[in-house]
Short mmCIF file of N, CA, C and O in Angstrom, two decimals:
data_model
loop_
_atom_site.label_atom_id
_atom_site.label_comp_id
_atom_site.label_asym_id
_atom_site.label_seq_id
_atom_site.Cartn_x
_atom_site.Cartn_y
_atom_site.Cartn_z
N MET A 1 -62.45 62.45 13.35
CA MET A 1 -61.27 61.76 14.32
C MET A 1 -61.18 62.56 15.49
O MET A 1 -61.02 64.11 14.88
N THR A 2 -60.97 62.05 16.55
CA THR A 2 -60.72 63.05 17.54
C THR A 2 -59.29 63.37 17.83
O THR A 2 -58.39 62.60 17.12
N THR A 3 -58.99 64.39 18.24
CA THR A 3 -57.97 65.37 18.42
C THR A 3 -57.16 65.37 19.46
O THR A 3 -58.10 65.41 20.62
N SER A 4 -56.19 64.96 19.77
CA SER A 4 -55.29 65.21 21.25
C SER A 4 -55.07 66.80 21.25
O SER A 4 -54.16 66.93 20.71
N ALA A 5 -55.15 67.16 22.28
CA ALA A 5 -54.85 68.38 22.63
C ALA A 5 -53.60 68.59 22.57
O ALA A 5 -53.19 70.00 22.20
N ASP A 6 -53.11 67.76 23.22
CA ASP A 6 -51.50 67.96 23.71
C ASP A 6 -50.03 67.57 22.74
O ASP A 6 -49.43 67.66 22.30
N GLY A 7 -51.10 67.03 21.46
CA GLY A 7 -50.37 66.88 20.42
C GLY A 7 -49.85 65.20 19.95
O GLY A 7 -49.56 64.96 19.32
N GLN A 8 -50.12 64.68 21.03
CA GLN A 8 -50.18 63.20 21.26
C GLN A 8 -50.48 62.39 20.48
O GLN A 8 -52.03 62.72 19.87
N PRO A 9 -50.04 61.40 20.12
CA PRO A 9 -50.70 60.23 19.41
C PRO A 9 -52.48 59.93 19.83
O PRO A 9 -52.41 59.65 21.65
N LEU A 10 -53.15 59.70 19.51
CA LEU A 10 -54.90 59.43 20.06
C LEU A 10 -54.73 58.35 20.53
O LEU A 10 -55.25 58.14 21.72
N ILE A 11 -53.99 57.02 19.84
CA ILE A 11 -53.74 55.81 20.77
C ILE A 11 -52.32 55.62 20.47
O ILE A 11 -51.48 55.77 19.64
N PRO A 12 -52.11 54.44 21.25
CA PRO A 12 -50.56 53.86 21.02
C PRO A 12 -50.89 53.23 19.53
O PRO A 12 -51.83 52.82 19.20
N GLN A 13 -49.71 52.93 19.24
CA GLN A 13 -49.22 52.15 17.64
C GLN A 13 -49.62 50.65 18.33
O GLN A 13 -48.86 50.41 19.42
N PRO A 14 -50.78 49.68 17.71
CA PRO A 14 -51.02 48.57 17.95
C PRO A 14 -50.28 47.65 17.24
O PRO A 14 -49.47 48.17 16.63
N PRO A 15 -50.26 46.62 17.85
CA PRO A 15 -48.96 45.78 17.27
C PRO A 15 -49.73 44.82 15.92
O PRO A 15 -51.10 45.43 15.58
N ALA A 16 -48.88 44.55 14.83
CA ALA A 16 -49.26 44.46 13.64
C ALA A 16 -49.77 43.30 13.02
O ALA A 16 -49.38 42.33 12.79
N THR A 17 -50.98 43.24 14.07
CA THR A 17 -51.98 42.01 13.59
C THR A 17 -53.15 42.45 13.13
O THR A 17 -53.92 43.68 13.48
N VAL A 18 -54.03 41.81 12.27
CA VAL A 18 -55.20 41.74 11.42
C VAL A 18 -56.47 42.34 12.67
O VAL A 18 -56.87 43.75 12.65
N ALA A 19 -56.21 41.93 14.02
CA ALA A 19 -57.31 42.28 14.88
C ALA A 19 -56.71 43.33 15.57
O ALA A 19 -58.26 44.35 15.91
N ALA A 20 -55.81 43.86 15.95
CA ALA A 20 -55.18 44.95 16.57
C ALA A 20 -55.45 46.17 15.63
O ALA A 20 -56.04 47.19 15.58
N LEU A 21 -55.15 45.78 14.43
CA LEU A 21 -55.17 47.29 13.40
C LEU A 21 -56.69 47.12 13.08
O LEU A 21 -57.20 48.23 13.01
N ARG A 22 -57.72 46.16 13.05
CA ARG A 22 -59.00 46.77 12.67
C ARG A 22 -59.62 47.39 14.02
O ARG A 22 -60.34 48.30 13.82
N GLN A 23 -59.17 47.19 14.88
CA GLN A 23 -59.81 48.19 16.36
C GLN A 23 -58.85 49.27 16.09
O GLN A 23 -59.94 50.14 16.53
N ALA A 24 -57.61 49.36 15.82
CA ALA A 24 -57.45 50.78 15.84
C ALA A 24 -58.38 51.69 14.77
O ALA A 24 -58.44 52.67 14.56
N VAL A 25 -58.22 51.40 13.51
CA VAL A 25 -59.10 51.59 12.35
C VAL A 25 -60.25 51.93 12.69
O VAL A 25 -60.95 53.59 12.83
N ARG A 26 -60.99 51.43 13.49
CA ARG A 26 -62.33 51.54 14.34
C ARG A 26 -62.67 52.49 15.20
O ARG A 26 -63.34 53.56 14.74
N ARG A 27 -61.51 52.85 15.59
CA ARG A 27 -60.90 53.81 16.53
C ARG A 27 -61.04 55.35 16.25
O ARG A 27 -61.48 56.07 16.42
N ILE A 28 -60.09 55.16 15.23
CA ILE A 28 -59.55 56.42 14.83
C ILE A 28 -59.86 57.16 13.44
O ILE A 28 -59.62 58.37 13.27
N ALA A 29 -60.28 56.50 12.35
CA ALA A 29 -60.37 56.14 11.29
C ALA A 29 -61.68 55.15 10.71
O ALA A 29 -61.34 54.61 10.05
N PRO A 30 -62.70 55.58 11.59
CA PRO A 30 -64.03 54.56 11.08
C PRO A 30 -64.47 54.56 9.52
O PRO A 30 -64.74 53.57 8.93
N GLU A 31 -64.00 55.63 9.30
CA GLU A 31 -64.81 56.24 7.27
C GLU A 31 -63.61 55.11 6.41
O GLU A 31 -64.01 54.89 5.34
N THR A 32 -62.13 54.42 7.15
CA THR A 32 -61.43 53.53 6.32
C THR A 32 -62.11 52.09 6.66
O THR A 32 -61.42 51.48 6.15
N LEU A 33 -62.90 51.81 7.58
CA LEU A 33 -63.00 50.49 7.97
C LEU A 33 -63.68 49.59 6.75
O LEU A 33 -63.06 48.36 6.53
N ALA A 34 -64.27 50.04 5.44
CA ALA A 34 -64.87 49.45 4.59
C ALA A 34 -63.73 48.88 3.85
O ALA A 34 -63.30 47.66 3.49
N ALA A 35 -62.97 49.92 3.44
CA ALA A 35 -61.39 49.51 2.33
C ALA A 35 -60.81 48.69 3.35
O ALA A 35 -60.06 47.42 2.66
N PHE A 36 -60.18 48.69 4.54
CA PHE A 36 -59.69 47.63 5.14
C PHE A 36 -60.39 46.37 4.94
O PHE A 36 -59.46 45.26 5.21
N THR A 37 -61.76 46.12 5.36
CA THR A 37 -62.26 44.92 5.24
C THR A 37 -62.10 44.39 3.48
O THR A 37 -61.58 43.24 3.53
N ARG A 38 -62.47 45.15 3.22
CA ARG A 38 -62.47 44.66 1.61
C ARG A 38 -60.54 44.46 0.90
O ARG A 38 -60.67 43.23 0.58
N GLU A 39 -59.61 45.05 1.43
CA GLU A 39 -58.63 44.57 1.61
C GLU A 39 -57.95 43.52 1.71
O GLU A 39 -57.40 42.63 1.32
N LEU A 40 -58.70 43.30 3.12
CA LEU A 40 -58.49 42.35 3.97
C LEU A 40 -58.14 40.72 3.24
O LEU A 40 -58.01 39.74 3.13
N ASP A 41 -59.86 41.18 2.74
CA ASP A 41 -60.77 40.05 2.18
C ASP A 41 -59.59 39.65 1.06
O ASP A 41 -59.36 38.49 0.45
N ARG A 42 -59.42 40.35 -0.09
CA ARG A 42 -58.58 40.49 -1.06
C ARG A 42 -57.26 39.74 -0.96
O ARG A 42 -56.64 38.87 -1.49
N ALA A 43 -56.61 40.05 0.14
CA ALA A 43 -55.11 40.06 0.89
C ALA A 43 -55.23 38.26 1.11
O ALA A 43 -54.30 37.42 0.83
N ALA A 44 -56.33 37.82 1.74
CA ALA A 44 -56.55 36.40 2.33
C ALA A 44 -56.82 35.63 1.03
O ALA A 44 -56.08 34.30 1.36
N ASP A 45 -57.33 36.08 0.17
CA ASP A 45 -58.20 34.92 -0.77
C ASP A 45 -56.80 35.06 -1.72
O ASP A 45 -56.36 33.95 -2.10
N ARG A 46 -55.98 36.01 -1.82
CA ARG A 46 -54.65 35.85 -2.69
C ARG A 46 -53.22 35.19 -2.13
O ARG A 46 -52.79 33.67 -2.91
N SER A 47 -53.42 35.22 -0.69
CA SER A 47 -52.47 34.16 0.15
C SER A 47 -53.10 33.02 -0.13
O SER A 47 -51.97 32.26 -0.21
N LEU A 48 -54.10 32.50 -0.11
CA LEU A 48 -54.67 31.32 -0.04
C LEU A 48 -54.53 30.68 -1.40
O LEU A 48 -54.32 29.53 -1.53
N GLN A 49 -54.95 31.41 -2.39
CA GLN A 49 -55.06 30.75 -3.97
C GLN A 49 -53.36 30.38 -4.20
O GLN A 49 -53.43 29.28 -4.73
N GLY A 50 -52.57 31.28 -3.84
CA GLY A 50 -50.92 30.99 -4.29
C GLY A 50 -50.20 30.41 -2.85
O GLY A 50 -48.92 30.17 -2.87
N SER A 51 -51.00 29.95 -2.12
CA SER A 51 -50.26 29.22 -1.05
C SER A 51 -49.25 30.37 -0.34
O SER A 51 -47.90 29.74 -0.10
N ASP A 52 -49.10 31.49 -0.01
CA ASP A 52 -47.87 32.78 -0.04
C ASP A 52 -48.63 33.63 0.86
O ASP A 52 -49.49 33.99 0.47
N PRO A 53 -48.07 34.06 1.85
CA PRO A 53 -48.61 34.58 2.79
C PRO A 53 -47.60 36.67 2.60
O PRO A 53 -48.53 37.16 3.46
N ALA A 54 -47.34 36.27 1.47
CA ALA A 54 -46.83 37.68 1.08
C ALA A 54 -48.33 38.76 1.08
O ALA A 54 -47.49 40.09 1.55
N PRO A 55 -49.13 38.12 0.47
CA PRO A 55 -50.12 39.71 0.11
C PRO A 55 -50.88 40.01 1.05
O PRO A 55 -50.83 40.79 1.44
N LEU A 56 -50.90 39.08 2.65
CA LEU A 56 -51.34 39.33 3.69
C LEU A 56 -50.09 39.81 4.58
O LEU A 56 -50.49 41.26 5.32
N ARG A 57 -49.38 39.52 4.55
CA ARG A 57 -47.86 40.68 4.66
C ARG A 57 -48.15 41.92 4.23
O ARG A 57 -48.06 43.05 5.17
N ARG A 58 -48.20 42.09 3.24
CA ARG A 58 -48.07 43.37 2.43
C ARG A 58 -49.73 44.54 2.67
O ARG A 58 -49.21 45.08 3.56
N PHE A 59 -50.50 43.49 3.36
CA PHE A 59 -51.55 44.12 3.88
C PHE A 59 -51.57 44.99 5.18
O PHE A 59 -51.57 45.94 5.66
N ILE A 60 -50.83 43.78 6.11
CA ILE A 60 -50.32 44.31 7.41
C ILE A 60 -49.37 45.44 7.58
O ILE A 60 -50.08 46.48 8.21
N ALA A 61 -48.59 45.56 6.80
CA ALA A 61 -47.46 46.70 6.55
C ALA A 61 -48.20 48.08 6.45
O ALA A 61 -48.19 48.51 7.09
N GLN A 62 -49.34 47.90 5.36
CA GLN A 62 -49.89 48.76 4.50
C GLN A 62 -50.65 49.53 5.55
O GLN A 62 -50.79 50.66 5.77
N TRP A 63 -51.21 48.66 6.41
CA TRP A 63 -52.67 49.38 7.66
C TRP A 63 -51.83 49.86 9.04
O TRP A 63 -52.41 50.59 9.58
N ALA A 64 -50.46 48.83 9.04
CA ALA A 64 -49.95 49.64 10.11
C ALA A 64 -49.40 50.94 9.75
O ALA A 64 -49.51 51.81 10.79
N VAL A 65 -48.97 51.21 8.67
CA VAL A 65 -48.15 52.49 8.45
C VAL A 65 -49.42 53.39 8.71
O VAL A 65 -49.25 54.59 8.92
N HIS A 66 -50.92 53.05 8.02
CA HIS A 66 -51.75 53.97 7.80
C HIS A 66 -52.29 54.67 9.26
O HIS A 66 -52.59 55.53 9.66
N VAL A 67 -52.58 53.58 10.23
CA VAL A 67 -52.60 53.52 11.35
C VAL A 67 -51.47 54.54 12.16
O VAL A 67 -52.07 55.78 13.05
N HIS A 68 -50.25 54.13 11.80
CA HIS A 68 -49.40 54.71 12.53
C HIS A 68 -49.37 56.65 12.35
O HIS A 68 -49.67 57.48 12.85
N ILE A 69 -49.90 56.67 10.63
CA ILE A 69 -50.00 58.20 10.32
C ILE A 69 -51.43 58.70 10.87
O ILE A 69 -51.46 59.83 11.27
N ARG A 70 -52.66 57.94 10.93
CA ARG A 70 -53.76 58.70 11.37
C ARG A 70 -54.03 58.69 13.01
O ARG A 70 -54.59 59.88 13.64
N ARG A 71 -53.22 58.19 13.47
CA ARG A 71 -53.38 58.24 15.05
C ARG A 71 -52.52 59.51 15.32
O ARG A 71 -52.61 59.64 16.84
N ARG A 72 -51.62 59.91 14.74
CA ARG A 72 -51.29 61.60 14.89
C ARG A 72 -51.94 62.54 13.81
O ARG A 72 -51.46 63.01 12.64
N PRO A 73 -52.95 63.03 14.16
CA PRO A 73 -53.53 64.50 13.08
C PRO A 73 -52.79 65.08 12.62
O PRO A 73 -53.11 65.20 11.97
N GLY A 74 -51.77 65.71 13.43
CA GLY A 74 -51.25 66.78 12.55
C GLY A 74 -50.08 66.17 11.64
O GLY A 74 -50.22 66.66 10.12
N LEU A 75 -49.92 65.14 11.99
CA LEU A 75 -48.84 64.14 10.63
C LEU A 75 -50.17 63.73 9.61
O LEU A 75 -49.58 64.05 8.09
N ALA A 76 -51.52 63.27 10.25
CA ALA A 76 -52.24 62.68 9.05
C ALA A 76 -52.45 64.00 7.94
O ALA A 76 -52.59 64.01 6.84
N ALA A 77 -53.11 65.37 8.72
CA ALA A 77 -53.05 66.74 8.23
C ALA A 77 -51.66 66.84 7.42
O ALA A 77 -52.09 67.51 6.07
N ASP A 78 -50.67 66.95 7.26
CA ASP A 78 -49.28 67.45 6.66
C ASP A 78 -49.34 66.57 5.66
O ASP A 78 -49.14 66.77 4.85
N LEU A 79 -49.47 65.01 5.76
CA LEU A 79 -49.61 63.96 4.40
C LEU A 79 -51.01 64.51 3.56
O LEU A 79 -50.66 64.51 2.59
N ARG A 80 -51.91 65.24 4.04
CA ARG A 80 -53.32 65.37 3.17
C ARG A 80 -52.38 66.46 2.32
O ARG A 80 -52.77 66.43 1.11
N ARG A 81 -51.66 67.64 2.81
CA ARG A 81 -51.36 68.72 2.27
C ARG A 81 -50.28 68.30 1.22
O ARG A 81 -50.45 68.70 0.26
N TRP A 82 -49.57 67.67 1.42
CA TRP A 82 -48.76 67.21 0.67
C TRP A 82 -49.22 66.70 -0.48
O TRP A 82 -48.56 67.12 -1.80
N GLU A 83 -50.19 65.83 -0.58
CA GLU A 83 -50.69 65.15 -1.62
C GLU A 83 -51.55 65.99 -2.10
O GLU A 83 -51.25 66.09 -3.40
N ASP A 84 -52.17 67.02 -1.77
CA ASP A 84 -52.86 67.92 -2.48
C ASP A 84 -51.88 68.60 -3.40
O ASP A 84 -52.11 68.94 -4.36
N LEU A 85 -50.55 69.34 -2.85
CA LEU A 85 -50.07 69.72 -3.20
C LEU A 85 -49.24 68.94 -4.69
O LEU A 85 -49.21 69.81 -5.68
N GLY A 86 -48.96 68.03 -4.23
CA GLY A 86 -48.56 66.94 -5.53
C GLY A 86 -49.55 66.98 -6.52
O GLY A 86 -48.87 66.81 -7.73
N GLU A 87 -50.51 67.18 -6.21
CA GLU A 87 -51.75 66.86 -7.17
C GLU A 87 -52.19 68.80 -8.01
O GLU A 87 -52.01 68.19 -9.33
N THR A 88 -51.82 69.27 -7.41
CA THR A 88 -52.37 70.71 -7.93
C THR A 88 -51.34 71.70 -7.82
O THR A 88 -51.44 72.90 -8.59
N GLY A 89 -50.27 71.30 -7.56
CA GLY A 89 -48.90 72.24 -7.67
C GLY A 89 -48.10 72.35 -9.23
O GLY A 89 -48.07 71.31 -9.76
N ASP A 90 -47.01 73.11 -9.03
CA ASP A 90 -46.11 73.08 -10.45
C ASP A 90 -45.49 71.58 -10.36
O ASP A 90 -45.45 70.98 -9.27
N ALA A 91 -44.54 71.78 -11.27
CA ALA A 91 -43.15 70.48 -11.15
C ALA A 91 -42.21 70.69 -9.86
O ALA A 91 -42.32 69.46 -9.38
N ALA A 92 -42.12 71.77 -9.27
CA ALA A 92 -41.09 71.69 -8.39
C ALA A 92 -41.95 71.56 -7.14
O ALA A 92 -41.19 70.91 -6.10
N GLN A 93 -43.17 72.57 -6.90
CA GLN A 93 -44.21 71.55 -5.62
C GLN A 93 -43.99 70.26 -5.62
O GLN A 93 -44.36 69.63 -4.62
N ALA A 94 -44.59 69.71 -7.04
CA ALA A 94 -44.82 68.10 -7.07
C ALA A 94 -43.69 67.72 -6.55
O ALA A 94 -44.04 66.68 -5.75
N ARG A 95 -42.50 67.81 -6.87
CA ARG A 95 -41.02 67.16 -6.49
C ARG A 95 -41.13 67.23 -5.05
O ARG A 95 -40.91 66.55 -4.30
N ARG A 96 -41.33 68.57 -4.27
CA ARG A 96 -40.97 68.68 -2.98
C ARG A 96 -42.35 68.04 -2.49
O ARG A 96 -41.91 67.51 -1.36
N ALA A 97 -43.32 67.89 -2.86
CA ALA A 97 -44.53 66.99 -2.18
C ALA A 97 -44.22 65.52 -2.16
O ALA A 97 -44.16 65.16 -1.29
N ALA A 98 -43.27 65.39 -3.14
CA ALA A 98 -43.12 63.72 -3.28
C ALA A 98 -41.99 63.44 -2.31
O ALA A 98 -41.91 62.28 -1.80
N SER A 99 -40.92 64.19 -2.28
CA SER A 99 -40.07 63.98 -1.29
C SER A 99 -40.59 63.87 0.30
O SER A 99 -40.52 63.37 0.94
N GLU A 100 -41.17 64.70 0.55
CA GLU A 100 -42.28 65.00 1.49
C GLU A 100 -43.10 63.67 2.17
O GLU A 100 -42.76 63.17 3.29
N ILE A 101 -43.84 63.46 1.13
CA ILE A 101 -44.21 62.20 1.58
C ILE A 101 -43.71 60.85 1.66
O ILE A 101 -43.70 59.88 2.69
N GLY A 102 -42.62 60.70 0.91
CA GLY A 102 -41.50 59.98 1.00
C GLY A 102 -40.90 59.83 2.46
O GLY A 102 -40.78 58.53 3.26
N ARG A 103 -40.51 60.66 3.01
CA ARG A 103 -40.36 60.94 4.42
C ARG A 103 -41.29 60.64 5.17
O ARG A 103 -40.67 59.94 6.21
N ILE A 104 -42.11 60.89 5.11
CA ILE A 104 -43.62 60.79 6.02
C ILE A 104 -43.49 59.29 5.96
O ILE A 104 -43.79 58.57 7.07
N LEU A 105 -43.61 58.67 4.72
CA LEU A 105 -43.88 57.22 4.92
C LEU A 105 -42.32 56.77 5.42
O LEU A 105 -43.05 55.39 5.77
N ASP A 106 -41.61 56.96 4.86
CA ASP A 106 -40.10 56.10 5.27
C ASP A 106 -40.31 56.36 7.50
O ASP A 106 -39.58 55.20 7.71
N GLU A 107 -40.62 57.23 7.71
CA GLU A 107 -40.60 57.51 9.11
C GLU A 107 -41.52 56.66 9.74
O GLU A 107 -41.15 55.73 10.46
N ALA A 108 -42.72 56.53 8.81
CA ALA A 108 -43.89 55.35 9.39
C ALA A 108 -43.47 53.92 9.39
O ALA A 108 -43.80 52.97 9.89
N HIS A 109 -43.04 53.66 8.34
CA HIS A 109 -42.26 52.08 8.28
C HIS A 109 -41.14 51.98 9.14
O HIS A 109 -41.15 50.91 9.83
N ALA A 110 -40.67 53.25 9.48
CA ALA A 110 -39.31 52.47 10.66
C ALA A 110 -39.87 52.47 11.81
O ALA A 110 -39.55 51.29 12.82
N VAL A 111 -40.86 53.53 12.39
CA VAL A 111 -41.65 53.02 13.85
C VAL A 111 -42.26 51.61 13.82
O VAL A 111 -42.52 51.23 15.06
N VAL A 112 -43.14 51.24 12.67
CA VAL A 112 -43.91 50.29 12.83
C VAL A 112 -42.64 48.83 12.36
O VAL A 112 -43.54 47.87 12.30
N GLY A 113 -41.76 48.95 12.43
CA GLY A 113 -40.58 47.69 12.31
C GLY A 113 -40.63 47.28 10.90
O GLY A 113 -40.25 46.45 10.63
N LEU A 114 -41.03 48.27 9.64
CA LEU A 114 -40.86 47.93 8.53
C LEU A 114 -39.72 48.13 7.74
O LEU A 114 -39.00 49.66 7.84
N PRO A 115 -39.00 47.94 6.75
CA PRO A 115 -37.89 48.14 6.07
C PRO A 115 -38.58 49.22 4.91
O PRO A 115 -39.76 49.94 4.74
N ALA A 116 -37.89 50.44 4.89
CA ALA A 116 -38.37 51.91 4.23
C ALA A 116 -39.03 51.30 2.77
O ALA A 116 -38.45 50.07 2.44
N ARG A 117 -39.56 51.91 2.18
CA ARG A 117 -40.54 51.35 1.03
C ARG A 117 -39.56 51.14 0.20
O ARG A 117 -38.41 51.50 -0.12
#
């Protein structure tokens, strides 16, 4: 991933549409494009089978949050460090990591206009 020298986001936050999110993922996190496509196919199939747009809405929300975090390399690195600490740390460190991960995700949800988890 290319980093911004001044700490600014690599790209603006795209609209929460499949096409815009796919383009953003392709640009800032191409290694996750296969997962994006797989999950999109699953969400679309579930939406069609149940005549319910909820799976597709969840997919868009999840990937909008992913893009928000990944477009900010420092934030993405922080999230990875907290996730690693949550897996390898003691109980107190795992609780702190869970709290910090929650804070990062809540902030991302707010920025992309979604209710907190």
